[in-house]
PDB file of C-alpha atoms in Angstrom:
ATOM      1  CA  MET X   1     -36.127 -75.088-184.506  1.00  0.00           C
ATOM      2  CA  PRO X   2     -39.168 -72.896-185.263  1.00  0.00           C
ATOM      3  CA  ASP X   3     -41.659 -75.768-184.979  1.00  0.00           C
ATOM      4  CA  ALA X   4     -40.327 -76.770-181.573  1.00  0.00           C
ATOM      5  CA  HIS X   5     -40.354 -73.150-180.447  1.00  0.00           C
ATOM      6  CA  HIS X   6     -43.932 -72.690-181.652  1.00  0.00           C
ATOM      7  CA  LYS X   7     -44.995 -75.868-179.891  1.00  0.00           C
ATOM      8  CA  MET X   8     -43.375 -74.691-176.676  1.00  0.00           C
ATOM      9  CA  LEU X   9     -45.069 -71.279-176.877  1.00  0.00           C
ATOM     10  CA  SER X  10     -48.443 -72.844-177.714  1.00  0.00           C
ATOM     11  CA  ASP X  11     -48.141 -75.125-174.711  1.00  0.00           C
ATOM     12  CA  LEU X  12     -47.223 -72.222-172.436  1.00  0.00           C
ATOM     13  CA  ILE X  13     -50.109 -70.061-173.666  1.00  0.00           C
ATOM     14  CA  GLY X  14     -52.476 -72.985-173.148  1.00  0.00           C
ATOM     15  CA  ARG X  15     -51.266 -73.391-169.588  1.00  0.00           C
ATOM     16  CA  VAL X  16     -51.519 -69.638-168.973  1.00  0.00           C
ATOM     17  CA  ALA X  17     -55.165 -69.893-170.047  1.00  0.00           C
ATOM     18  CA  LYS X  18     -55.571 -72.263-167.081  1.00  0.00           C
ATOM     19  CA  ALA X  19     -53.983 -69.692-164.737  1.00  0.00           C
ATOM     20  CA  ASP X  20     -50.646 -71.524-164.514  1.00  0.00           C
ATOM     21  CA  ARG X  21     -48.277 -68.959-163.018  1.00  0.00           C
ATOM     22  CA  ARG X  22     -45.135 -70.960-163.749  1.00  0.00           C
ATOM     23  CA  ALA X  23     -46.116 -71.125-167.409  1.00  0.00           C
ATOM     24  CA  PHE X  24     -46.715 -67.368-167.386  1.00  0.00           C
ATOM     25  CA  ASP X  25     -43.236 -66.812-165.950  1.00  0.00           C
ATOM     26  CA  ALA X  26     -41.729 -69.026-168.648  1.00  0.00           C
ATOM     27  CA  LEU X  27     -43.745 -67.356-171.412  1.00  0.00           C
ATOM     28  CA  TYR X  28     -42.522 -63.932-170.337  1.00  0.00           C
ATOM     29  CA  GLN X  29     -38.939 -65.130-170.274  1.00  0.00           C
ATOM     30  CA  ALA X  30     -39.280 -66.703-173.732  1.00  0.00           C
ATOM     31  CA  SER X  31     -41.040 -63.833-175.506  1.00  0.00           C
ATOM     32  CA  SER X  32     -40.705 -60.494-173.701  1.00  0.00           C
ATOM     33  CA  ALA X  33     -37.465 -59.335-175.360  1.00  0.00           C
ATOM     34  CA  ARG X  34     -39.003 -59.755-178.818  1.00  0.00           C
ATOM     35  CA  LEU X  35     -42.236 -57.987-177.873  1.00  0.00           C
ATOM     36  CA  ASN X  36     -40.357 -55.206-176.101  1.00  0.00           C
ATOM     37  CA  ALA X  37     -38.318 -54.625-179.267  1.00  0.00           C
ATOM     38  CA  LEU X  38     -41.540 -54.324-181.269  1.00  0.00           C
ATOM     39  CA  CYS X  39     -43.068 -51.847-178.800  1.00  0.00           C
ATOM     40  CA  LEU X  40     -39.856 -49.823-178.813  1.00  0.00           C
ATOM     41  CA  SER X  41     -39.729 -49.808-182.614  1.00  0.00           C
ATOM     42  CA  ILE X  42     -43.205 -48.267-182.754  1.00  0.00           C
ATOM     43  CA  LEU X  43     -43.002 -45.892-179.787  1.00  0.00           C
ATOM     44  CA  LYS X  44     -39.321 -44.817-179.949  1.00  0.00           C
ATOM     45  CA  ASP X  45     -39.280 -44.342-176.186  1.00  0.00           C
ATOM     46  CA  ARG X  46     -38.068 -46.916-173.666  1.00  0.00           C
ATOM     47  CA  ARG X  47     -40.357 -45.829-170.848  1.00  0.00           C
ATOM     48  CA  GLU X  48     -43.443 -45.815-173.072  1.00  0.00           C
ATOM     49  CA  ALA X  49     -42.484 -49.214-174.500  1.00  0.00           C
ATOM     50  CA  GLU X  50     -41.970 -50.577-170.995  1.00  0.00           C
ATOM     51  CA  GLU X  51     -45.405 -49.413-169.849  1.00  0.00           C
ATOM     52  CA  VAL X  52     -47.074 -50.876-172.924  1.00  0.00           C
ATOM     53  CA  LEU X  53     -45.215 -54.165-172.455  1.00  0.00           C
ATOM     54  CA  GLU X  54     -46.599 -54.406-168.934  1.00  0.00           C
ATOM     55  CA  GLN X  55     -50.138 -53.990-170.261  1.00  0.00           C
ATOM     56  CA  VAL X  56     -49.442 -56.541-172.997  1.00  0.00           C
ATOM     57  CA  TYR X  57     -48.588 -59.290-170.517  1.00  0.00           C
ATOM     58  CA  ILE X  58     -51.413 -58.397-168.175  1.00  0.00           C
ATOM     59  CA  GLY X  59     -53.668 -58.760-171.220  1.00  0.00           C
ATOM     60  CA  ILE X  60     -52.044 -62.063-172.192  1.00  0.00           C
ATOM     61  CA  TRP X  61     -52.712 -63.443-168.708  1.00  0.00           C
ATOM     62  CA  LYS X  62     -56.377 -62.485-169.012  1.00  0.00           C
ATOM     63  CA  ASP X  63     -56.945 -63.349-172.687  1.00  0.00           C
ATOM     64  CA  ALA X  64     -54.794 -66.441-173.272  1.00  0.00           C
ATOM     65  CA  ALA X  65     -57.927 -68.580-173.650  1.00  0.00           C
ATOM     66  CA  ARG X  66     -58.686 -66.702-176.887  1.00  0.00           C
ATOM     67  CA  PHE X  67     -55.486 -67.847-178.582  1.00  0.00           C
ATOM     68  CA  PRO X  68     -56.826 -71.120-180.072  1.00  0.00           C
ATOM     69  CA  ASP X  69     -59.602 -69.246-181.899  1.00  0.00           C
ATOM     70  CA  SER X  70     -57.270 -66.612-183.366  1.00  0.00           C
ATOM     71  CA  GLY X  71     -56.075 -68.732-186.275  1.00  0.00           C
ATOM     72  CA  LEU X  72     -52.526 -67.505-185.635  1.00  0.00           C
ATOM     73  CA  SER X  73     -49.242 -69.110-184.723  1.00  0.00           C
ATOM     74  CA  PRO X  74     -48.147 -68.329-181.153  1.00  0.00           C
ATOM     75  CA  THR X  75     -45.422 -65.921-182.296  1.00  0.00           C
ATOM     76  CA  ALA X  76     -47.876 -64.021-184.498  1.00  0.00           C
ATOM     77  CA  TRP X  77     -50.534 -63.943-181.767  1.00  0.00           C
ATOM     78  CA  LEU X  78     -48.053 -62.520-179.274  1.00  0.00           C
ATOM     79  CA  ALA X  79     -46.844 -59.952-181.821  1.00  0.00           C
ATOM     80  CA  VAL X  80     -50.438 -58.861-182.466  1.00  0.00           C
ATOM     81  CA  GLN X  81     -51.011 -58.340-178.733  1.00  0.00           C
ATOM     82  CA  ALA X  82     -47.934 -56.120-178.523  1.00  0.00           C
ATOM     83  CA  ARG X  83     -48.384 -54.208-181.768  1.00  0.00           C
ATOM     84  CA  ASP X  84     -52.066 -53.439-181.242  1.00  0.00           C
ATOM     85  CA  ARG X  85     -51.392 -51.944-177.809  1.00  0.00           C
ATOM     86  CA  ALA X  86     -48.325 -50.064-179.016  1.00  0.00           C
ATOM     87  CA  MET X  87     -50.315 -48.611-181.916  1.00  0.00           C
ATOM     88  CA  ARG X  88     -53.062 -47.440-179.572  1.00  0.00           C
ATOM     89  CA  ARG X  89     -50.465 -45.776-177.354  1.00  0.00           C
ATOM     90  CA  ARG X  90     -48.791 -44.231-180.403  1.00  0.00           C
ATOM     91  CA  GLY X  91     -52.115 -42.756-181.485  1.00  0.00           C
ATOM     92  CA  ALA X  92     -52.573 -41.193-178.049  1.00  0.00           C
ATOM     93  CA  LEU X  93     -49.116 -39.595-178.022  1.00  0.00           C
ATOM     94  CA  ALA X  94     -48.054 -36.382-179.714  1.00  0.00           C
ATOM     95  CA  LEU X  95     -45.104 -37.938-181.510  1.00  0.00           C
ATOM     96  CA  PRO X  96     -42.818 -35.704-183.593  1.00  0.00           C
ATOM     97  CA  PRO X  97     -43.524 -35.631-187.338  1.00  0.00           C
ATOM     98  CA  VAL X  98     -41.690 -38.004-189.637  1.00  0.00           C
ATOM     99  CA  LEU X  99     -38.747 -36.229-191.239  1.00  0.00           C
ATOM    100  CA  ALA X 100     -38.905 -35.739-194.991  1.00  0.00           C
ATOM    101  CA  GLY X 101     -36.152 -36.592-197.412  1.00  0.00           C
ATOM    102  CA  GLY X 102     -35.668 -40.219-196.461  1.00  0.00           C
ATOM    103  CA  GLY X 103     -34.950 -41.121-200.058  1.00  0.00           C
ATOM    104  CA  ALA X 104     -36.485 -43.754-202.265  1.00  0.00           C
ATOM    105  CA  ALA X 105     -37.380 -47.113-200.804  1.00  0.00           C
ATOM    106  CA  ASP X 106     -38.735 -50.236-202.404  1.00  0.00           C
ATOM    107  CA  ALA X 107     -42.267 -51.398-201.749  1.00  0.00           C
ATOM    108  CA  LEU X 108     -41.337 -54.115-199.276  1.00  0.00           C
ATOM    109  CA  ALA X 109     -39.244 -51.654-197.250  1.00  0.00           C
ATOM    110  CA  LEU X 110     -42.233 -49.296-197.016  1.00  0.00           C
ATOM    111  CA  LEU X 111     -44.420 -52.168-195.863  1.00  0.00           C
ATOM    112  CA  ARG X 112     -41.836 -53.140-193.275  1.00  0.00           C
ATOM    113  CA  ALA X 113     -41.732 -49.543-191.963  1.00  0.00           C
ATOM    114  CA  ALA X 114     -45.519 -49.413-191.830  1.00  0.00           C
ATOM    115  CA  TYR X 115     -45.576 -52.536-189.664  1.00  0.00           C
ATOM    116  CA  LEU X 116     -42.521 -52.046-187.461  1.00  0.00           C
ATOM    117  CA  GLU X 117     -42.846 -48.279-186.965  1.00  0.00           C
ATOM    118  CA  GLY X 118     -46.607 -47.845-187.216  1.00  0.00           C
ATOM    119  CA  LEU X 119     -46.394 -45.325-190.069  1.00  0.00           C
ATOM    120  CA  ASP X 120     -49.484 -44.458-192.102  1.00  0.00           C
ATOM    121  CA  TYR X 121     -49.652 -43.483-195.777  1.00  0.00           C
ATOM    122  CA  ARG X 122     -49.055 -39.782-195.125  1.00  0.00           C
ATOM    123  CA  GLN X 123     -46.092 -40.434-192.841  1.00  0.00           C
ATOM    124  CA  LEU X 124     -44.548 -42.817-195.354  1.00  0.00           C
ATOM    125  CA  ALA X 125     -45.076 -40.202-198.055  1.00  0.00           C
ATOM    126  CA  ASP X 126     -43.437 -37.490-195.950  1.00  0.00           C
ATOM    127  CA  ARG X 127     -40.461 -39.692-195.169  1.00  0.00           C
ATOM    128  CA  HIS X 128     -39.756 -40.529-198.791  1.00  0.00           C
ATOM    129  CA  GLY X 129     -40.838 -37.304-200.460  1.00  0.00           C
ATOM    130  CA  ILE X 130     -43.693 -38.858-202.429  1.00  0.00           C
ATOM    131  CA  SER X 131     -47.446 -38.332-202.526  1.00  0.00           C
ATOM    132  CA  ALA X 132     -49.850 -40.242-200.290  1.00  0.00           C
ATOM    133  CA  ASP X 133     -51.273 -41.971-203.377  1.00  0.00           C
ATOM    134  CA  GLU X 134     -47.783 -43.091-204.382  1.00  0.00           C
ATOM    135  CA  ALA X 135     -47.208 -44.392-200.864  1.00  0.00           C
ATOM    136  CA  ARG X 136     -50.505 -46.289-201.007  1.00  0.00           C
ATOM    137  CA  HIS X 137     -49.601 -47.814-204.374  1.00  0.00           C
ATOM    138  CA  ALA X 138     -46.140 -48.812-203.124  1.00  0.00           C
ATOM    139  CA  LEU X 139     -47.593 -50.351-199.978  1.00  0.00           C
ATOM    140  CA  HIS X 140     -50.050 -52.409-202.010  1.00  0.00           C
ATOM    141  CA  GLU X 141     -47.149 -53.561-204.172  1.00  0.00           C
ATOM    142  CA  GLY X 142     -45.354 -54.581-200.993  1.00  0.00           C
ATOM    143  CA  LEU X 143     -48.394 -56.589-199.912  1.00  0.00           C
ATOM    144  CA  GLU X 144     -48.353 -58.414-203.235  1.00  0.00           C
ATOM    145  CA  ARG X 145     -44.678 -59.243-202.863  1.00  0.00           C
ATOM    146  CA  LEU X 146     -45.205 -60.451-199.310  1.00  0.00           C
ATOM    147  CA  ALA X 147     -48.149 -62.628-200.333  1.00  0.00           C
ATOM    148  CA  GLY X 148     -46.465 -63.886-203.488  1.00  0.00           C
ATOM    149  CA  HIS X 149     -49.474 -63.020-205.625  1.00  0.00           C
ATOM    150  CA  ALA X 150     -51.522 -60.030-206.760  1.00  0.00           C
ATOM    151  CA  ALA X 151     -53.450 -58.361-203.930  1.00  0.00           C
ATOM    152  CA  ASP X 152     -56.230 -57.178-206.207  1.00  0.00           C
ATOM    153  CA  ASP X 153     -59.108 -58.491-204.108  1.00  0.00           C
ATOM    154  CA  ALA X 154     -60.737 -55.566-202.282  1.00  0.00           C
ATOM    155  CA  ASP X 155     -61.502 -57.629-199.181  1.00  0.00           C
ATOM    156  CA  SER X 156     -57.925 -58.894-199.000  1.00  0.00           C
ATOM    157  CA  VAL X 157     -56.505 -55.374-199.274  1.00  0.00           C
ATOM    158  CA  ALA X 158     -58.955 -54.137-196.636  1.00  0.00           C
ATOM    159  CA  ALA X 159     -57.909 -56.963-194.309  1.00  0.00           C
ATOM    160  CA  ALA X 160     -54.230 -56.145-194.874  1.00  0.00           C
ATOM    161  CA  GLU X 161     -54.837 -52.463-194.141  1.00  0.00           C
ATOM    162  CA  GLN X 162     -56.674 -53.378-190.962  1.00  0.00           C
ATOM    163  CA  ALA X 163     -53.824 -55.666-189.920  1.00  0.00           C
ATOM    164  CA  LEU X 164     -51.493 -52.687-190.373  1.00  0.00           C
ATOM    165  CA  GLY X 165     -53.789 -50.355-188.429  1.00  0.00           C
ATOM    166  CA  LEU X 166     -54.552 -48.289-191.534  1.00  0.00           C
ATOM    167  CA  ARG X 167     -58.253 -49.139-191.567  1.00  0.00           C
ATOM    168  CA  GLN X 168     -60.800 -49.383-188.777  1.00  0.00           C
ATOM    169  CA  GLY X 169     -63.918 -51.501-188.457  1.00  0.00           C
ATOM    170  CA  GLU X 170     -64.730 -55.171-188.702  1.00  0.00           C
ATOM    171  CA  PRO X 171     -63.082 -57.113-191.558  1.00  0.00           C
ATOM    172  CA  THR X 172     -65.319 -58.714-194.143  1.00  0.00           C
ATOM    173  CA  ASP X 173     -63.261 -61.898-193.873  1.00  0.00           C
ATOM    174  CA  SER X 174     -61.680 -62.774-190.515  1.00  0.00           C
ATOM    175  CA  ALA X 175     -59.641 -65.556-192.127  1.00  0.00           C
ATOM    176  CA  GLN X 176     -57.986 -63.038-194.456  1.00  0.00           C
ATOM    177  CA  LEU X 177     -57.258 -60.752-191.516  1.00  0.00           C
ATOM    178  CA  ALA X 178     -55.599 -63.630-189.655  1.00  0.00           C
ATOM    179  CA  ASP X 179     -53.605 -64.539-192.770  1.00  0.00           C
ATOM    180  CA  TRP X 180     -52.240 -61.000-193.129  1.00  0.00           C
ATOM    181  CA  ARG X 181     -51.478 -60.734-189.430  1.00  0.00           C
ATOM    182  CA  GLU X 182     -49.507 -63.957-189.680  1.00  0.00           C
ATOM    183  CA  ARG X 183     -47.547 -62.735-192.704  1.00  0.00           C
ATOM    184  CA  LEU X 184     -46.849 -59.263-191.332  1.00  0.00           C
ATOM    185  CA  ALA X 185     -45.780 -60.539-187.904  1.00  0.00           C
ATOM    186  CA  ARG X 186     -42.717 -62.077-189.544  1.00  0.00           C
ATOM    187  CA  PHE X 187     -41.272 -58.575-189.825  1.00  0.00           C
ATOM    188  CA  ALA X 188     -40.907 -58.596-186.036  1.00  0.00           C
ATOM    189  CA  ASP X 189     -38.313 -61.342-186.448  1.00  0.00           C
ATOM    190  CA  ASP X 190     -36.049 -58.741-188.102  1.00  0.00           C
ATOM    191  CA  LEU X 191     -35.776 -56.800-184.845  1.00  0.00           C
ATOM    192  CA  THR X 192     -32.967 -57.349-182.378  1.00  0.00           C
ATOM    193  CA  PRO X 193     -34.544 -58.522-179.098  1.00  0.00           C
ATOM    194  CA  VAL X 194     -34.372 -55.938-176.312  1.00  0.00           C
ATOM    195  CA  MET X 195     -34.590 -57.087-172.710  1.00  0.00           C
ATOM    196  CA  ALA X 196     -37.056 -55.103-170.626  1.00  0.00           C
ATOM    197  CA  PRO X 197     -35.937 -53.833-167.206  1.00  0.00           C
ATOM    198  CA  ALA X 198     -36.563 -56.200-164.299  1.00  0.00           C
ATOM    199  CA  ARG X 199     -38.929 -53.638-162.791  1.00  0.00           C
ATOM    200  CA  ALA X 200     -41.372 -54.228-165.676  1.00  0.00           C
ATOM    201  CA  TRP X 201     -41.698 -57.890-164.736  1.00  0.00           C
ATOM    202  CA  GLN X 202     -42.042 -56.985-161.078  1.00  0.00           C
ATOM    203  CA  ARG X 203     -44.891 -54.587-161.819  1.00  0.00           C
ATOM    204  CA  ILE X 204     -46.660 -57.147-163.997  1.00  0.00           C
ATOM    205  CA  ARG X 205     -46.566 -59.699-161.187  1.00  0.00           C
ATOM    206  CA  GLU X 206     -47.680 -57.135-158.630  1.00  0.00           C
ATOM    207  CA  SER X 207     -50.578 -55.995-160.835  1.00  0.00           C
ATOM    208  CA  LEU X 208     -51.778 -59.584-161.161  1.00  0.00           C
ATOM    209  CA  GLY X 209     -51.236 -60.382-157.489  1.00  0.00           C
ATOM    210  CA  HIS X 210     -48.474 -62.885-158.242  1.00  0.00           C
ATOM    211  CA  GLY X 211     -45.938 -61.376-155.871  1.00  0.00           C
ATOM    212  CA  VAL X 212     -42.444 -60.224-156.781  1.00  0.00           C
ATOM    213  CA  ALA X 213     -40.061 -62.789-158.231  1.00  0.00           C
ATOM    214  CA  PRO X 214     -38.090 -61.346-161.171  1.00  0.00           C
ATOM    215  CA  LEU X 215     -36.658 -63.905-163.563  1.00  0.00           C
ATOM    216  CA  SER X 216     -33.499 -61.942-164.242  1.00  0.00           C
ATOM    217  CA  VAL X 217     -31.533 -59.006-162.931  1.00  0.00           C
ATOM    218  CA  ASP X 218     -31.720 -55.756-164.819  1.00  0.00           C
ATOM    219  CA  PRO X 219     -28.117 -55.032-165.927  1.00  0.00           C
ATOM    220  CA  LEU X 220     -28.781 -51.325-165.424  1.00  0.00           C
ATOM    221  CA  GLU X 221     -29.849 -51.851-161.827  1.00  0.00           C
ATOM    222  CA  ARG X 222     -26.610 -52.726-160.042  1.00  0.00           C
ATOM    223  CA  ALA X 223     -26.649 -54.642-156.783  1.00  0.00           C
ATOM    224  CA  PRO X 224     -24.937 -53.100-153.734  1.00  0.00           C
ATOM    225  CA  TRP X 225     -21.166 -53.643-153.778  1.00  0.00           C
ATOM    226  CA  TRP X 226     -21.208 -55.793-150.649  1.00  0.00           C
ATOM    227  CA  ARG X 227     -23.379 -58.401-152.403  1.00  0.00           C
ATOM    228  CA  GLY X 228     -20.783 -59.048-155.084  1.00  0.00           C
ATOM    229  CA  THR X 229     -17.096 -59.914-155.350  1.00  0.00           C
ATOM    230  CA  GLY X 230     -16.158 -56.697-153.562  1.00  0.00           C
ATOM    231  CA  GLY X 231     -18.093 -57.773-150.508  1.00  0.00           C
ATOM    232  CA  ILE X 232     -16.392 -61.169-150.408  1.00  0.00           C
ATOM    233  CA  LEU X 233     -12.923 -59.623-150.683  1.00  0.00           C
ATOM    234  CA  ALA X 234     -13.754 -57.090-147.975  1.00  0.00           C
ATOM    235  CA  LEU X 235     -14.924 -59.897-145.681  1.00  0.00           C
ATOM    236  CA  ILE X 236     -11.701 -61.863-146.261  1.00  0.00           C
ATOM    237  CA  LEU X 237      -9.590 -58.772-145.590  1.00  0.00           C
ATOM    238  CA  LEU X 238     -11.534 -58.011-142.423  1.00  0.00           C
ATOM    239  CA  ALA X 239     -11.050 -61.582-141.200  1.00  0.00           C
ATOM    240  CA  ALA X 240      -7.307 -61.383-141.911  1.00  0.00           C
ATOM    241  CA  VAL X 241      -6.964 -58.116-139.996  1.00  0.00           C
ATOM    242  CA  ALA X 242      -8.915 -59.542-137.070  1.00  0.00           C
ATOM    243  CA  ALA X 243      -6.710 -62.654-137.018  1.00  0.00           C
ATOM    244  CA  TRP X 244      -3.574 -60.523-137.062  1.00  0.00           C
ATOM    245  CA  PHE X 245      -4.798 -58.486-134.083  1.00  0.00           C
ATOM    246  CA  LEU X 246      -5.748 -61.602-132.131  1.00  0.00           C
ATOM    247  CA  TRP X 247      -2.795 -63.874-132.816  1.00  0.00           C
ATOM    248  CA  GLY X 248      -0.148 -62.034-134.766  1.00  0.00           C
ATOM    249  CA  ARG X 249       0.822 -59.386-132.236  1.00  0.00           C
TER     250      ARG X 249
END
């Protein structure tokens, strides 16, 4: 149930704020696949997403005490931590241009792409073969549909654009910014969770001085054959051969 999940995450973040390492381990296990999927959606590169995810959780460990003042649900607060860092990394990278000719898309789909892929007005326009003004108008229409009412208040639109990373500077109304961040973060629920490699968790723990104790095994990092079923069978066979030499001859 969402309420139970939110309560669990809130409790874990609160304990992380008190430097509870077990809570930090549990928080990573409960949320990292979702945040990794969001980073990957924006950056389109697994290694870049992995590096950003590491910085996200290092930041969460240091900034968890700020969560109660954010005005956000725990899932939205975590999504903001991941998206903000992924957007900064995206801005620093020379990513390939967005391909034109993506075809028409409704306003809510454009808004979803702006949030989940970090696209700005020009990139949305290039993708769908429309002007930047048309992309801006469509995005504002998407904001209205998401909010369920007209987004004709200038401060509200400015807060929404800042939540999307389309506008810089301090918002005129922090409550409106929090409201839009909460609404937009729901798009992250559309993503299929993607487990990060075990090495990402190891590096996070090492960076924070927590030691190395991965919660799960990376399926791409296979253990040596002798530590699995093959090793057991080989040991049994070796014992049988030894017994035959000792007593069967």
